[in-house]
């Protein structure tokens, strides 16, 4: 009865440890199957994956998939997790009884660096040589037996993705006693100082064995904040600096010397490795000029597809909502509930849901690019640019995530070790044009360039320009903050470029479904509720007499809008757009639903429900000129590129910076920038005669 | 449906929406990411290699 066993006796824990991209998670999935649980390590945004499996004798084991790391010398909180779990320093995770070190056989030298650090800790271990097929394709013949003989622990060649070698691994896992690794020696010149450092860290514990010394080394070589805060670490580092200047370099060099000796005997290069298809592709895609051109071309193709292909399903959704509204109008008697359903709920929610096909297409393409391995190349290309403005290479992933939504982007900044670099990344993340801006962009571009005029390519150029403007703003402000905050010497990022592969459609579609669910939930909650409230604000109090325009002007929204109108008039906006700006602080997409509710409210609508963009194009100012002219549309687009219209982002900045100072600063600088940029565009375009 | 009844039902729905919004502002509803948004709340594992 394994389940009963699980609840009464603590199960033996086996941890999977290895570099990122070594197939560790594939192996974890193969071992644990559906018995996985995903939680979070306390205090960090890193997944804690646990599962159970049976060994060859049917004994139940707990499997822990530790986050990938290149070394036990942690630089960031997420890198510290494998180190702390292996040293038994985490209260939320049991110290593993055994370790499976997963190494990428095609990158043996680099992967053995971490593996040897783990073996030195003295935990019974098995080394899995994964991706043997890739190593063979590169002309490498690896002798697992030689490695096993030299390391002293079981070494199992595997291909986790095809489950080759799984049986041998399970047999090794079933051994009652695993042999301990043959220990490496630290350089003679460092041993005495390391022993003193160990004594400092462990309050007087003298004569440490080599395993204990390895633990001390992993702690004093770490730079992440938790380790630095641990008692004695700074003192131990100072002692090492004083007694053995250059001790860290010395340690790294001795480790690589050991690895060199190991691999010299275990690897035979059977033929010179020809450039792989990945190498050849990288020659083009990472080219300093061609790389940028191809990236630009891909983005153009992406937006062109969005504008051309997505219009068909968008028209269906729009027509569906319009038909439902017309049906309700014919079925229900006139009254407030009917108005709420048609002019509030359906007009508001429908106007946003209509953009779902475009958002899904955008994420489908991004998913495809990620899965092929191209996104890692984009990180490489962008890294050069990011370095110029003082952004850390690690900021790329948070900033890239921010193009979907700034919230996960800001949460992902926890991987940036330098607190000032992290703060800069948080401050500029909302400048990435998130998916919530897409409906606003598409609607305004549609008003600016009606179907016939300009065509798809003009719309694509506008869309690319808006994304580029946000990105340039992001880099510009990062550079300004970098100079102002003096973020000091930047920390480095190791960027691994995985081989290109055919994307797995299932994984892409799963991610797409997750994105669609988020969007539909947003439409079904925030946008629905705001649409209801906004309808009420535009419908009450009811005037005794008068037409639709009178009713709207005398409503709560009308009166509030008139109050703020003088402030936004210089940007070319009327009071209805002002209400839209305020309402969209809850979520940017709400601007579209607000426009739909406010401008439909006084639309005669004699010919049934008309497209919103048509209604907007027909709006007139008091002097009879079009309200949504070129300069107003441009001004509104530029406003949304820069504006901080998202209360959820403010809340997450408050949480991540643990103060109100930074979210308020973020809101202030982005709102002022948006206002000034919109003012400049509107007034400038006016001077140019638009 | 009678016009007056429609008004009362509509006002009831509006009141419910206002309560929901007020709770949201006070952080008692919304996504599990803690930001008050409707994200799935799924935390992300930063991948250095990308």
mmCIF file with all atom_site columns, N, CA and C in Angstrom, chain A residues 514-560:
data_model
loop_
_atom_site.group_PDB
_atom_site.id
_atom_site.type_symbol
_atom_site.label_atom_id
_atom_site.label_alt_id
_atom_site.label_comp_id
_atom_site.label_asym_id
_atom_site.label_entity_id
_atom_site.label_seq_id
_atom_site.pdbx_PDB_ins_code
_atom_site.Cartn_x
_atom_site.Cartn_y
_atom_site.Cartn_z
_atom_site.occupancy
_atom_site.B_iso_or_equiv
_atom_site.pdbx_formal_charge
_atom_site.auth_seq_id
_atom_site.auth_comp_id
_atom_site.auth_asym_id
_atom_site.auth_atom_id
_atom_site.pdbx_PDB_model_num
ATOM 1   N N  . UNK A 1 514 ? -4.135  28.888 -22.391 1.00 0.00 ? 514 UNK A N  1
ATOM 2   C CA . UNK A 1 514 ? -3.955  29.572 -21.104 1.00 0.00 ? 514 UNK A CA 1
ATOM 3   C C  . UNK A 1 514 ? -4.130  31.085 -21.283 1.00 0.00 ? 514 UNK A C  1
ATOM 4   N N  . UNK A 1 515 ? -3.588  31.634 -22.387 1.00 0.00 ? 515 UNK A N  1
ATOM 5   C CA . UNK A 1 515 ? -3.701  33.063 -22.676 1.00 0.00 ? 515 UNK A CA 1
ATOM 6   C C  . UNK A 1 515 ? -5.160  33.441 -22.969 1.00 0.00 ? 515 UNK A C  1
ATOM 7   N N  . UNK A 1 516 ? -5.858  32.567 -23.729 1.00 0.00 ? 516 UNK A N  1
ATOM 8   C CA . UNK A 1 516 ? -7.261  32.837 -24.068 1.00 0.00 ? 516 UNK A CA 1
ATOM 9   C C  . UNK A 1 516 ? -8.106  32.851 -22.801 1.00 0.00 ? 516 UNK A C  1
ATOM 10  N N  . UNK A 1 517 ? -7.794  31.927 -21.890 1.00 0.00 ? 517 UNK A N  1
ATOM 11  C CA . UNK A 1 517 ? -8.554  31.842 -20.642 1.00 0.00 ? 517 UNK A CA 1
ATOM 12  C C  . UNK A 1 517 ? -8.404  33.123 -19.834 1.00 0.00 ? 517 UNK A C  1
ATOM 13  N N  . UNK A 1 518 ? -7.154  33.636 -19.769 1.00 0.00 ? 518 UNK A N  1
ATOM 14  C CA . UNK A 1 518 ? -6.900  34.878 -19.026 1.00 0.00 ? 518 UNK A CA 1
ATOM 15  C C  . UNK A 1 518 ? -7.715  36.021 -19.640 1.00 0.00 ? 518 UNK A C  1
ATOM 16  N N  . UNK A 1 519 ? -7.707  36.098 -20.965 1.00 0.00 ? 519 UNK A N  1
ATOM 17  C CA . UNK A 1 519 ? -8.393  37.197 -21.662 1.00 0.00 ? 519 UNK A CA 1
ATOM 18  C C  . UNK A 1 519 ? -9.906  37.101 -21.456 1.00 0.00 ? 519 UNK A C  1
ATOM 19  N N  . UNK A 1 520 ? -10.448 35.872 -21.567 1.00 0.00 ? 520 UNK A N  1
ATOM 20  C CA . UNK A 1 520 ? -11.898 35.702 -21.426 1.00 0.00 ? 520 UNK A CA 1
ATOM 21  C C  . UNK A 1 520 ? -12.317 35.972 -19.973 1.00 0.00 ? 520 UNK A C  1
ATOM 22  N N  . UNK A 1 521 ? -11.462 35.548 -19.022 1.00 0.00 ? 521 UNK A N  1
ATOM 23  C CA . UNK A 1 521 ? -11.771 35.821 -17.613 1.00 0.00 ? 521 UNK A CA 1
ATOM 24  C C  . UNK A 1 521 ? -11.817 37.325 -17.380 1.00 0.00 ? 521 UNK A C  1
ATOM 25  N N  . UNK A 1 522 ? -10.844 38.025 -17.974 1.00 0.00 ? 522 UNK A N  1
ATOM 26  C CA . UNK A 1 522 ? -10.777 39.484 -17.832 1.00 0.00 ? 522 UNK A CA 1
ATOM 27  C C  . UNK A 1 522 ? -12.053 40.116 -18.405 1.00 0.00 ? 522 UNK A C  1
ATOM 28  N N  . UNK A 1 523 ? -12.462 39.616 -19.586 1.00 0.00 ? 523 UNK A N  1
ATOM 29  C CA . UNK A 1 523 ? -13.657 40.170 -20.228 1.00 0.00 ? 523 UNK A CA 1
ATOM 30  C C  . UNK A 1 523 ? -14.901 39.847 -19.411 1.00 0.00 ? 523 UNK A C  1
ATOM 31  N N  . UNK A 1 524 ? -14.901 38.664 -18.793 1.00 0.00 ? 524 UNK A N  1
ATOM 32  C CA . UNK A 1 524 ? -16.077 38.237 -18.036 1.00 0.00 ? 524 UNK A CA 1
ATOM 33  C C  . UNK A 1 524 ? -16.147 38.821 -16.647 1.00 0.00 ? 524 UNK A C  1
ATOM 34  N N  . UNK A 1 525 ? -15.095 39.443 -16.168 1.00 0.00 ? 525 UNK A N  1
ATOM 35  C CA . UNK A 1 525 ? -15.113 40.010 -14.809 1.00 0.00 ? 525 UNK A CA 1
ATOM 36  C C  . UNK A 1 525 ? -14.939 41.531 -14.859 1.00 0.00 ? 525 UNK A C  1
ATOM 37  N N  . UNK A 1 526 ? -13.688 41.977 -14.966 1.00 0.00 ? 526 UNK A N  1
ATOM 38  C CA . UNK A 1 526 ? -13.409 43.416 -14.889 1.00 0.00 ? 526 UNK A CA 1
ATOM 39  C C  . UNK A 1 526 ? -14.183 44.195 -15.944 1.00 0.00 ? 526 UNK A C  1
ATOM 40  N N  . UNK A 1 527 ? -14.096 43.742 -17.197 1.00 0.00 ? 527 UNK A N  1
ATOM 41  C CA . UNK A 1 527 ? -14.705 44.519 -18.280 1.00 0.00 ? 527 UNK A CA 1
ATOM 42  C C  . UNK A 1 527 ? -16.227 44.483 -18.177 1.00 0.00 ? 527 UNK A C  1
ATOM 43  N N  . UNK A 1 528 ? -16.757 43.312 -17.796 1.00 0.00 ? 528 UNK A N  1
ATOM 44  C CA . UNK A 1 528 ? -18.209 43.196 -17.617 1.00 0.00 ? 528 UNK A CA 1
ATOM 45  C C  . UNK A 1 528 ? -18.681 44.160 -16.523 1.00 0.00 ? 528 UNK A C  1
ATOM 46  N N  . UNK A 1 529 ? -17.998 44.122 -15.376 1.00 0.00 ? 529 UNK A N  1
ATOM 47  C CA . UNK A 1 529 ? -18.421 44.948 -14.239 1.00 0.00 ? 529 UNK A CA 1
ATOM 48  C C  . UNK A 1 529 ? -18.277 46.437 -14.567 1.00 0.00 ? 529 UNK A C  1
ATOM 49  N N  . UNK A 1 530 ? -17.164 46.805 -15.192 1.00 0.00 ? 530 UNK A N  1
ATOM 50  C CA . UNK A 1 530 ? -16.982 48.220 -15.524 1.00 0.00 ? 530 UNK A CA 1
ATOM 51  C C  . UNK A 1 530 ? -18.018 48.655 -16.568 1.00 0.00 ? 530 UNK A C  1
ATOM 52  N N  . UNK A 1 531 ? -18.337 47.762 -17.490 1.00 0.00 ? 531 UNK A N  1
ATOM 53  C CA . UNK A 1 531 ? -19.354 48.095 -18.493 1.00 0.00 ? 531 UNK A CA 1
ATOM 54  C C  . UNK A 1 531 ? -20.695 48.371 -17.815 1.00 0.00 ? 531 UNK A C  1
ATOM 55  N N  . UNK A 1 532 ? -21.027 47.544 -16.801 1.00 0.00 ? 532 UNK A N  1
ATOM 56  C CA . UNK A 1 532 ? -22.295 47.734 -16.082 1.00 0.00 ? 532 UNK A CA 1
ATOM 57  C C  . UNK A 1 532 ? -22.285 49.084 -15.351 1.00 0.00 ? 532 UNK A C  1
ATOM 58  N N  . UNK A 1 533 ? -21.171 49.344 -14.635 1.00 0.00 ? 533 UNK A N  1
ATOM 59  C CA . UNK A 1 533 ? -21.079 50.594 -13.862 1.00 0.00 ? 533 UNK A CA 1
ATOM 60  C C  . UNK A 1 533 ? -21.094 51.810 -14.787 1.00 0.00 ? 533 UNK A C  1
ATOM 61  N N  . UNK A 1 534 ? -20.409 51.670 -15.907 1.00 0.00 ? 534 UNK A N  1
ATOM 62  C CA . UNK A 1 534 ? -20.328 52.792 -16.840 1.00 0.00 ? 534 UNK A CA 1
ATOM 63  C C  . UNK A 1 534 ? -21.686 53.064 -17.482 1.00 0.00 ? 534 UNK A C  1
ATOM 64  N N  . UNK A 1 535 ? -22.401 51.960 -17.761 1.00 0.00 ? 535 UNK A N  1
ATOM 65  C CA . UNK A 1 535 ? -23.752 52.142 -18.316 1.00 0.00 ? 535 UNK A CA 1
ATOM 66  C C  . UNK A 1 535 ? -24.605 52.924 -17.320 1.00 0.00 ? 535 UNK A C  1
ATOM 67  N N  . UNK A 1 536 ? -24.489 52.545 -16.015 1.00 0.00 ? 536 UNK A N  1
ATOM 68  C CA . UNK A 1 536 ? -25.268 53.239 -14.984 1.00 0.00 ? 536 UNK A CA 1
ATOM 69  C C  . UNK A 1 536 ? -24.861 54.710 -14.929 1.00 0.00 ? 536 UNK A C  1
ATOM 70  N N  . UNK A 1 537 ? -23.537 54.954 -15.020 1.00 0.00 ? 537 UNK A N  1
ATOM 71  C CA . UNK A 1 537 ? -23.053 56.335 -14.938 1.00 0.00 ? 537 UNK A CA 1
ATOM 72  C C  . UNK A 1 537 ? -23.504 57.165 -16.145 1.00 0.00 ? 537 UNK A C  1
ATOM 73  N N  . UNK A 1 538 ? -23.758 56.486 -17.282 1.00 0.00 ? 538 UNK A N  1
ATOM 74  C CA . UNK A 1 538 ? -24.205 57.242 -18.468 1.00 0.00 ? 538 UNK A CA 1
ATOM 75  C C  . UNK A 1 538 ? -25.734 57.311 -18.544 1.00 0.00 ? 538 UNK A C  1
ATOM 76  N N  . UNK A 1 539 ? -26.444 56.544 -17.698 1.00 0.00 ? 539 UNK A N  1
ATOM 77  C CA . UNK A 1 539 ? -27.904 56.480 -17.798 1.00 0.00 ? 539 UNK A CA 1
ATOM 78  C C  . UNK A 1 539 ? -28.632 57.211 -16.672 1.00 0.00 ? 539 UNK A C  1
ATOM 79  N N  . UNK A 1 540 ? -27.935 57.391 -15.558 1.00 0.00 ? 540 UNK A N  1
ATOM 80  C CA . UNK A 1 540 ? -28.575 58.036 -14.395 1.00 0.00 ? 540 UNK A CA 1
ATOM 81  C C  . UNK A 1 540 ? -27.807 59.297 -14.019 1.00 0.00 ? 540 UNK A C  1
ATOM 82  N N  . UNK A 1 541 ? -28.440 60.335 -13.401 1.00 0.00 ? 541 UNK A N  1
ATOM 83  C CA . UNK A 1 541 ? -29.889 60.446 -13.213 1.00 0.00 ? 541 UNK A CA 1
ATOM 84  C C  . UNK A 1 541 ? -30.580 60.723 -14.539 1.00 0.00 ? 541 UNK A C  1
ATOM 85  N N  . UNK A 1 542 ? -31.812 60.297 -14.611 1.00 0.00 ? 542 UNK A N  1
ATOM 86  C CA . UNK A 1 542 ? -32.549 60.455 -15.877 1.00 0.00 ? 542 UNK A CA 1
ATOM 87  C C  . UNK A 1 542 ? -33.163 61.849 -15.963 1.00 0.00 ? 542 UNK A C  1
ATOM 88  N N  . UNK A 1 543 ? -32.965 62.530 -17.088 1.00 0.00 ? 543 UNK A N  1
ATOM 89  C CA . UNK A 1 543 ? -33.608 63.838 -17.236 1.00 0.00 ? 543 UNK A CA 1
ATOM 90  C C  . UNK A 1 543 ? -35.112 63.662 -17.477 1.00 0.00 ? 543 UNK A C  1
ATOM 91  N N  . UNK A 1 544 ? -35.872 64.691 -17.145 1.00 0.00 ? 544 UNK A N  1
ATOM 92  C CA . UNK A 1 544 ? -37.326 64.592 -17.334 1.00 0.00 ? 544 UNK A CA 1
ATOM 93  C C  . UNK A 1 544 ? -37.674 64.510 -18.820 1.00 0.00 ? 544 UNK A C  1
ATOM 94  N N  . UNK A 1 545 ? -36.916 65.223 -19.621 1.00 0.00 ? 545 UNK A N  1
ATOM 95  C CA . UNK A 1 545 ? -37.199 65.195 -21.064 1.00 0.00 ? 545 UNK A CA 1
ATOM 96  C C  . UNK A 1 545 ? -35.897 65.403 -21.828 1.00 0.00 ? 545 UNK A C  1
ATOM 97  N N  . UNK A 1 546 ? -35.948 65.279 -23.123 1.00 0.00 ? 546 UNK A N  1
ATOM 98  C CA . UNK A 1 546 ? -34.745 65.515 -23.929 1.00 0.00 ? 546 UNK A CA 1
ATOM 99  C C  . UNK A 1 546 ? -34.342 64.285 -24.692 1.00 0.00 ? 546 UNK A C  1
ATOM 100 N N  . UNK A 1 547 ? -33.430 64.464 -25.646 1.00 0.00 ? 547 UNK A N  1
ATOM 101 C CA . UNK A 1 547 ? -32.997 63.336 -26.473 1.00 0.00 ? 547 UNK A CA 1
ATOM 102 C C  . UNK A 1 547 ? -31.811 62.619 -25.827 1.00 0.00 ? 547 UNK A C  1
ATOM 103 N N  . UNK A 1 548 ? -31.218 61.641 -26.577 1.00 0.00 ? 548 UNK A N  1
ATOM 104 C CA . UNK A 1 548 ? -30.105 60.839 -26.060 1.00 0.00 ? 548 UNK A CA 1
ATOM 105 C C  . UNK A 1 548 ? -28.927 61.697 -25.634 1.00 0.00 ? 548 UNK A C  1
ATOM 106 N N  . UNK A 1 549 ? -28.635 62.750 -26.423 1.00 0.00 ? 549 UNK A N  1
ATOM 107 C CA . UNK A 1 549 ? -27.474 63.588 -26.121 1.00 0.00 ? 549 UNK A CA 1
ATOM 108 C C  . UNK A 1 549 ? -27.684 64.335 -24.808 1.00 0.00 ? 549 UNK A C  1
ATOM 109 N N  . UNK A 1 550 ? -28.900 64.827 -24.580 1.00 0.00 ? 550 UNK A N  1
ATOM 110 C CA . UNK A 1 550 ? -29.203 65.515 -23.313 1.00 0.00 ? 550 UNK A CA 1
ATOM 111 C C  . UNK A 1 550 ? -29.037 64.558 -22.140 1.00 0.00 ? 550 UNK A C  1
ATOM 112 N N  . UNK A 1 551 ? -29.567 63.345 -22.333 1.00 0.00 ? 551 UNK A N  1
ATOM 113 C CA . UNK A 1 551 ? -29.509 62.334 -21.268 1.00 0.00 ? 551 UNK A CA 1
ATOM 114 C C  . UNK A 1 551 ? -28.054 62.065 -20.873 1.00 0.00 ? 551 UNK A C  1
ATOM 115 N N  . UNK A 1 552 ? -27.199 61.924 -21.899 1.00 0.00 ? 552 UNK A N  1
ATOM 116 C CA . UNK A 1 552 ? -25.792 61.621 -21.648 1.00 0.00 ? 552 UNK A CA 1
ATOM 117 C C  . UNK A 1 552 ? -25.087 62.799 -20.974 1.00 0.00 ? 552 UNK A C  1
ATOM 118 N N  . UNK A 1 553 ? -25.391 64.010 -21.420 1.00 0.00 ? 553 UNK A N  1
ATOM 119 C CA . UNK A 1 553 ? -24.718 65.189 -20.866 1.00 0.00 ? 553 UNK A CA 1
ATOM 120 C C  . UNK A 1 553 ? -25.092 65.396 -19.402 1.00 0.00 ? 553 UNK A C  1
ATOM 121 N N  . UNK A 1 554 ? -26.343 65.054 -19.075 1.00 0.00 ? 554 UNK A N  1
ATOM 122 C CA . UNK A 1 554 ? -26.788 65.292 -17.697 1.00 0.00 ? 554 UNK A CA 1
ATOM 123 C C  . UNK A 1 554 ? -26.489 64.117 -16.760 1.00 0.00 ? 554 UNK A C  1
ATOM 124 N N  . UNK A 1 555 ? -25.988 63.019 -17.322 1.00 0.00 ? 555 UNK A N  1
ATOM 125 C CA . UNK A 1 555 ? -25.701 61.845 -16.482 1.00 0.00 ? 555 UNK A CA 1
ATOM 126 C C  . UNK A 1 555 ? -24.471 62.090 -15.604 1.00 0.00 ? 555 UNK A C  1
ATOM 127 N N  . UNK A 1 556 ? -24.220 61.149 -14.659 1.00 0.00 ? 556 UNK A N  1
ATOM 128 C CA . UNK A 1 556 ? -23.055 61.266 -13.761 1.00 0.00 ? 556 UNK A CA 1
ATOM 129 C C  . UNK A 1 556 ? -21.778 61.334 -14.598 1.00 0.00 ? 556 UNK A C  1
ATOM 130 N N  . UNK A 1 557 ? -21.657 60.412 -15.584 1.00 0.00 ? 557 UNK A N  1
ATOM 131 C CA . UNK A 1 557 ? -20.444 60.378 -16.418 1.00 0.00 ? 557 UNK A CA 1
ATOM 132 C C  . UNK A 1 557 ? -20.286 61.687 -17.181 1.00 0.00 ? 557 UNK A C  1
ATOM 133 N N  . UNK A 1 558 ? -21.411 62.204 -17.681 1.00 0.00 ? 558 UNK A N  1
ATOM 134 C CA . UNK A 1 558 ? -21.371 63.449 -18.448 1.00 0.00 ? 558 UNK A CA 1
ATOM 135 C C  . UNK A 1 558 ? -20.873 64.610 -17.607 1.00 0.00 ? 558 UNK A C  1
ATOM 136 N N  . UNK A 1 559 ? -21.409 64.687 -16.386 1.00 0.00 ? 559 UNK A N  1
ATOM 137 C CA . UNK A 1 559 ? -21.014 65.806 -15.522 1.00 0.00 ? 559 UNK A CA 1
ATOM 138 C C  . UNK A 1 559 ? -19.548 65.689 -15.103 1.00 0.00 ? 559 UNK A C  1
ATOM 139 N N  . UNK A 1 560 ? -19.118 64.448 -14.780 1.00 0.00 ? 560 UNK A N  1
ATOM 140 C CA . UNK A 1 560 ? -17.709 64.233 -14.403 1.00 0.00 ? 560 UNK A CA 1
ATOM 141 C C  . UNK A 1 560 ? -16.789 64.538 -15.594 1.00 0.00 ? 560 UNK A C  1
#
